[in-house]
PDB file of C-alpha atoms in Angstrom:
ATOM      1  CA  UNK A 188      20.719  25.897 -16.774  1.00 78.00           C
ATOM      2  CA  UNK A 189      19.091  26.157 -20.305  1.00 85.00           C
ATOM      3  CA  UNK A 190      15.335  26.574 -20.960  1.00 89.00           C
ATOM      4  CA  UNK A 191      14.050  23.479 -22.180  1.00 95.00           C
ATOM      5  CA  UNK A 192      10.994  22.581 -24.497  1.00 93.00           C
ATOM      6  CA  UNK A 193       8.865  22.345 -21.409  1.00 95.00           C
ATOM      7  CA  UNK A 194       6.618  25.295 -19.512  1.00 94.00           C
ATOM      8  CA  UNK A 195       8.332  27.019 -17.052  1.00 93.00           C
ATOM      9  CA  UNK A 196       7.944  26.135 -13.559  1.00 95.00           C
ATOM     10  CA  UNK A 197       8.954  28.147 -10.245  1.00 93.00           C
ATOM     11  CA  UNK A 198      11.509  25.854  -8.951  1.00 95.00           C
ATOM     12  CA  UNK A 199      12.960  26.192  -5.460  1.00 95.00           C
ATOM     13  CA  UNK A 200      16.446  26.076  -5.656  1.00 95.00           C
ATOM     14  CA  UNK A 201      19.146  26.742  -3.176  1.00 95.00           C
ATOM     15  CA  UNK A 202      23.422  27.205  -3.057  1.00 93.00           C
ATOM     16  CA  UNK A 203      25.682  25.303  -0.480  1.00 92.00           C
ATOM     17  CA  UNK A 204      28.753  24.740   0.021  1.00 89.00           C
ATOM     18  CA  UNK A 205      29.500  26.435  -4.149  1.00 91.00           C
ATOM     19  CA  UNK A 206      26.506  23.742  -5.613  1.00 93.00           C
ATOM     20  CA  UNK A 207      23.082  24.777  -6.579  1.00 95.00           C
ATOM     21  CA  UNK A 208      20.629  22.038  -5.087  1.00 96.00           C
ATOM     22  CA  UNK A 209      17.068  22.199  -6.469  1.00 96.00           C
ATOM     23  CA  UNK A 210      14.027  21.229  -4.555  1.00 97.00           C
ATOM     24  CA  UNK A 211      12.432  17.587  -5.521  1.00 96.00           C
ATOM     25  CA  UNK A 212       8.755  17.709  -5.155  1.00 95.00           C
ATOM     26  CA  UNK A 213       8.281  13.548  -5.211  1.00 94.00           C
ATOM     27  CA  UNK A 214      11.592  12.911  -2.517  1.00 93.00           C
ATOM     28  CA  UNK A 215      10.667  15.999  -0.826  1.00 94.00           C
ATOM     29  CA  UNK A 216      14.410  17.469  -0.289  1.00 94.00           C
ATOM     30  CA  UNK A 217      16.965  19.328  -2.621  1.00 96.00           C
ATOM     31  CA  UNK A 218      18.902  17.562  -4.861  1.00 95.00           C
ATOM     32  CA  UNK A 219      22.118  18.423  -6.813  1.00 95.00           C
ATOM     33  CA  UNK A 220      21.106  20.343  -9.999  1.00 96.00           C
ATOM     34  CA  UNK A 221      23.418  18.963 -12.597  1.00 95.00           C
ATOM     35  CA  UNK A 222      21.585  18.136 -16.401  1.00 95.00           C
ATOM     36  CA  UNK A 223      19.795  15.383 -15.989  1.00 94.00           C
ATOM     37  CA  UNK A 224      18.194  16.710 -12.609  1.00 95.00           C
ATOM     38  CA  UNK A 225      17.278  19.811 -14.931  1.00 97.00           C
ATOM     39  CA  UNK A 226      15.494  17.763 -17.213  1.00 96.00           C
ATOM     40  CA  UNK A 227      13.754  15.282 -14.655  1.00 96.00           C
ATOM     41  CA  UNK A 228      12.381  18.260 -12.527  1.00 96.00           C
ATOM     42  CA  UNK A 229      11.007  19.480 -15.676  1.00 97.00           C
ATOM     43  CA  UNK A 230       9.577  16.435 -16.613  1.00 96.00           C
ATOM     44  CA  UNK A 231       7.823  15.857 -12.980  1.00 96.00           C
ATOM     45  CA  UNK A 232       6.417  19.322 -13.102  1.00 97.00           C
ATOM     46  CA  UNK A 233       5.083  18.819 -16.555  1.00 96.00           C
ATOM     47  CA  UNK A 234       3.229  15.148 -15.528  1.00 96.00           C
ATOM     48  CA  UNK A 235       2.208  17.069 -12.460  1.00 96.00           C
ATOM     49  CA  UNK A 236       0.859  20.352 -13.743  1.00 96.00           C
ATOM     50  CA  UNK A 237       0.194  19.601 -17.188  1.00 96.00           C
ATOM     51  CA  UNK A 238      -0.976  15.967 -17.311  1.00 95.00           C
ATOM     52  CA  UNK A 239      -2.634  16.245 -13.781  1.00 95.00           C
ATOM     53  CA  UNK A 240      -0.750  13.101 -12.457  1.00 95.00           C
ATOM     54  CA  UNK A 241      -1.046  13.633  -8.780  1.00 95.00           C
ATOM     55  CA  UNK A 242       2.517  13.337  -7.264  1.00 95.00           C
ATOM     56  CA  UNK A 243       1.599  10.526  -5.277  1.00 94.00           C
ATOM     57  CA  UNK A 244       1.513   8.302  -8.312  1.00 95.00           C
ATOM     58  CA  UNK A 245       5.161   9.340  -9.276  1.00 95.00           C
ATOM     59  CA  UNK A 246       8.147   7.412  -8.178  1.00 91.00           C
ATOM     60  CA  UNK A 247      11.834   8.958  -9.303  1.00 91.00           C
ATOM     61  CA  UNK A 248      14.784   6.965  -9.013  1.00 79.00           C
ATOM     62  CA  UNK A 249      14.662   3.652  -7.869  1.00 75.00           C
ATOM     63  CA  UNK A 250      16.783   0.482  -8.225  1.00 72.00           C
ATOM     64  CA  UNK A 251      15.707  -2.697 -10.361  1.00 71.00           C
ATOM     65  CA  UNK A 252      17.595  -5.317 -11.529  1.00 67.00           C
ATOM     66  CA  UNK A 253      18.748  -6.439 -15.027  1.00 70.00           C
ATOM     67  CA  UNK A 254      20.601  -9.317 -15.729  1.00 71.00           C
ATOM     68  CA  UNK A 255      22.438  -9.307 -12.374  1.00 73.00           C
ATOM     69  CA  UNK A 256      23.016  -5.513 -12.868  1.00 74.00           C
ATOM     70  CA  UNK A 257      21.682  -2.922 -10.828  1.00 78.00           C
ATOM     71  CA  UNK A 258      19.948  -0.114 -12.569  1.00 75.00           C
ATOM     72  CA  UNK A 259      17.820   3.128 -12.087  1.00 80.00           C
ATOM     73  CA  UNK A 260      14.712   4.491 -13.689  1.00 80.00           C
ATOM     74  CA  UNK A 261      14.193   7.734 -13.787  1.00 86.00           C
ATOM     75  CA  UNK A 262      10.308   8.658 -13.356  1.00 94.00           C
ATOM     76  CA  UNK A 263       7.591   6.064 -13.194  1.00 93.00           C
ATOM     77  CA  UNK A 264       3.916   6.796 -12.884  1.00 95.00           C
ATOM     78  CA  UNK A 265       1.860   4.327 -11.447  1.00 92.00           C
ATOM     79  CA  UNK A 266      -2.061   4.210 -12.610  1.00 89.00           C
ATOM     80  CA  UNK A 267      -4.832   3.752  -9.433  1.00 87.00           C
ATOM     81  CA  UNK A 268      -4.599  -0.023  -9.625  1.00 88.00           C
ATOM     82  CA  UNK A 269      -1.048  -0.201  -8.857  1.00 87.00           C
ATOM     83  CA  UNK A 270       0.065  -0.820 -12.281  1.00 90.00           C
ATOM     84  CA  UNK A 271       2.642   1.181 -14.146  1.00 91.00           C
ATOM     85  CA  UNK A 272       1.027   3.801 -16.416  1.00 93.00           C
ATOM     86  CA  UNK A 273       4.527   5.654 -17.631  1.00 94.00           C
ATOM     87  CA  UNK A 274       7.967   4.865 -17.850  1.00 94.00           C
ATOM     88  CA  UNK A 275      10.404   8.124 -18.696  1.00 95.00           C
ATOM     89  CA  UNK A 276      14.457   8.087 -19.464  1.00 94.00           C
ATOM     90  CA  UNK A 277      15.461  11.298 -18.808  1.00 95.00           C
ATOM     91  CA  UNK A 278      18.736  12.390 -20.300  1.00 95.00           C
ATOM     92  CA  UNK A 279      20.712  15.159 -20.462  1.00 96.00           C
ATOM     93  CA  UNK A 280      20.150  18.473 -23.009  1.00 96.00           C
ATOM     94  CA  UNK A 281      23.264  17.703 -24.346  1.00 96.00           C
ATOM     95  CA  UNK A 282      22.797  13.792 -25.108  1.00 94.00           C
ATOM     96  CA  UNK A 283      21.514  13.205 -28.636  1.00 94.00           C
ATOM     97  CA  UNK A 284      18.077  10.733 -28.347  1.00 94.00           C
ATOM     98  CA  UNK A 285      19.095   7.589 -30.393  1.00 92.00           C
ATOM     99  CA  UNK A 286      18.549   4.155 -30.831  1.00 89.00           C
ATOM    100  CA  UNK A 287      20.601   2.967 -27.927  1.00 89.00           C
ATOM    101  CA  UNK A 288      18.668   5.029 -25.224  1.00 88.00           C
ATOM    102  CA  UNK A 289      15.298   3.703 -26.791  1.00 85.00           C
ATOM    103  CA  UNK A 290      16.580   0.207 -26.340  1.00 83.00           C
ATOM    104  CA  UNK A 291      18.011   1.124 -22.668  1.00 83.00           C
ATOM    105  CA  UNK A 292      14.347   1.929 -21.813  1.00 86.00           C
ATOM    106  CA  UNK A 293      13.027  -0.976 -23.671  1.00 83.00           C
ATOM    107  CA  UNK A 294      14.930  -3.789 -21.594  1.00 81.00           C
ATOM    108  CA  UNK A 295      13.738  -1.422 -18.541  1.00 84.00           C
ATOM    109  CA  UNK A 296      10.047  -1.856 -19.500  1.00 87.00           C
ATOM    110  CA  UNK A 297      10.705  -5.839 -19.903  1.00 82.00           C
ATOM    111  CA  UNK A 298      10.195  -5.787 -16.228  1.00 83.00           C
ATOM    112  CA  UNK A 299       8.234  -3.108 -15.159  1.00 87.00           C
ATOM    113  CA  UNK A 300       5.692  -3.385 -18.304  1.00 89.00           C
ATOM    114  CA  UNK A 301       4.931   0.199 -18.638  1.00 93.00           C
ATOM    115  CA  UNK A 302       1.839   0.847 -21.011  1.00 93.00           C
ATOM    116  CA  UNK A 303       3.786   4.321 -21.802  1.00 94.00           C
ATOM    117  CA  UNK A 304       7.503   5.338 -22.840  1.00 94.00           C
ATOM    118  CA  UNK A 305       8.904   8.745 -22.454  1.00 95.00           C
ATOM    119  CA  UNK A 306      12.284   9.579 -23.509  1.00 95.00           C
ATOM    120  CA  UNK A 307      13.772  13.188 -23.277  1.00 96.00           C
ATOM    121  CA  UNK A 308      16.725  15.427 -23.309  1.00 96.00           C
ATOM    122  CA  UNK A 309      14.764  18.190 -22.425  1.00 96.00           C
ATOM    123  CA  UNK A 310      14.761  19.360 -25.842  1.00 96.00           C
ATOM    124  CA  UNK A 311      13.344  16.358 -27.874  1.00 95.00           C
ATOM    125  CA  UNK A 312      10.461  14.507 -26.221  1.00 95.00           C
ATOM    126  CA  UNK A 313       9.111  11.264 -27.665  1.00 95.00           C
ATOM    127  CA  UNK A 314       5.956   9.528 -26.277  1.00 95.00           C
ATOM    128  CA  UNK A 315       4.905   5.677 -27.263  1.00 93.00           C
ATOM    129  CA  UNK A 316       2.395   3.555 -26.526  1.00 94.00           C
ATOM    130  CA  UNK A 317       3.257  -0.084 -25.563  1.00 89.00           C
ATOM    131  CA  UNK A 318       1.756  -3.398 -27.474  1.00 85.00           C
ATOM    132  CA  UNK A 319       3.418  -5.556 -24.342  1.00 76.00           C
ATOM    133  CA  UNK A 320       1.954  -8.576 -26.203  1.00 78.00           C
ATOM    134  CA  UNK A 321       3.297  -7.727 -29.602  1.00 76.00           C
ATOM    135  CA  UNK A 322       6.349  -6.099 -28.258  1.00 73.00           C
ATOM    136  CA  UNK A 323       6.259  -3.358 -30.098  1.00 77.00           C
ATOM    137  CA  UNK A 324       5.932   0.348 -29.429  1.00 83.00           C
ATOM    138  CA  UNK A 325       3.871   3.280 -32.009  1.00 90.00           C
ATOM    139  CA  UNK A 326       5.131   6.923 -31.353  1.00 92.00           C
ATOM    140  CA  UNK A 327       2.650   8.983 -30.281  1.00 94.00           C
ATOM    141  CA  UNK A 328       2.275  13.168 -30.302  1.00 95.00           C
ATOM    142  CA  UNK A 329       1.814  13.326 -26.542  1.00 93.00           C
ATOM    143  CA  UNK A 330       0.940  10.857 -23.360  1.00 92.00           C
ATOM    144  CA  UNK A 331      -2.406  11.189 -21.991  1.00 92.00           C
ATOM    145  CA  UNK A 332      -3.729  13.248 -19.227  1.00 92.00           C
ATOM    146  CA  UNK A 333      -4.368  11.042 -15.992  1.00 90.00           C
ATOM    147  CA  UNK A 334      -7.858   9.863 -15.441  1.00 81.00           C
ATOM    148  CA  UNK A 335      -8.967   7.854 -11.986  1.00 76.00           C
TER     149      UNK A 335
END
């Protein structure tokens, strides 16, 4: 896999059966590496180790419904309280960041009501703060650290 704009982290990774699986701190069990995976691992090490969210407050991967259709976020970080703190779309290295994967994120947050967007290739990272009542978003340089 390619080295993305993140630290490097020492990753646990394994080969069976001809695929490399790579150890998911949050499910607790390896995982098919394929692009995405790359990037998400990257991204949960980097809230982890960097941003000091502890890994209890992460949730990766779970089902929510819009308009009748069943989707899945990627990463969500919930604060103390419960609430949602962080909402990340992780994409691929090789998918260009564009208006169509903000909005994808953006009808995501209409339900969850994230106070923080991340969206990432792995390469590109861009961080916003939410104005839920406004419904509008301001880019930001970086999310912040957590704080209990």
């Amino acid at each position: 896999m390619e080295p993305l704009n993140f630290p490097s982290y020492p990753f646990r990774f394994k080969n069976r059966e001809n695929k490399i699986y790579i150890f998911d701190v949050i499910r607790k069990k390896f995982v098919v590496l394929q692009p995405e995976e790359w990037v998400r691992q990257h991204v949960v090490h980097y809230l982890w180790k960097e941003k000091n969210y502890p890994l209890s407050h992460i949730n990766i991967e779970k089902q929510l419904l819009i308009n009748n259709l069943k989707k899945r976020y990627d990463v969500v970080i919930f604060s103390p309280d419960g609430e949602i703190e962080l909402l990340v779309e992780c994409k691929a290295p090789k998918i260009t960041i564009t208006q169509h994967v903000f909005d994808q994120i953006a009808r995501y947050n209409l339900q969850l009501n994230a106070k923080y967007l991340m969206v990432t290739n792995g390469l590109e990272n861009f961080y916003c703060k939410m104005d839920l009542e406004g419904e509008m978003y301001t880019f930001l340089k970086t999310i912040p650290n957590y704080t209990p």
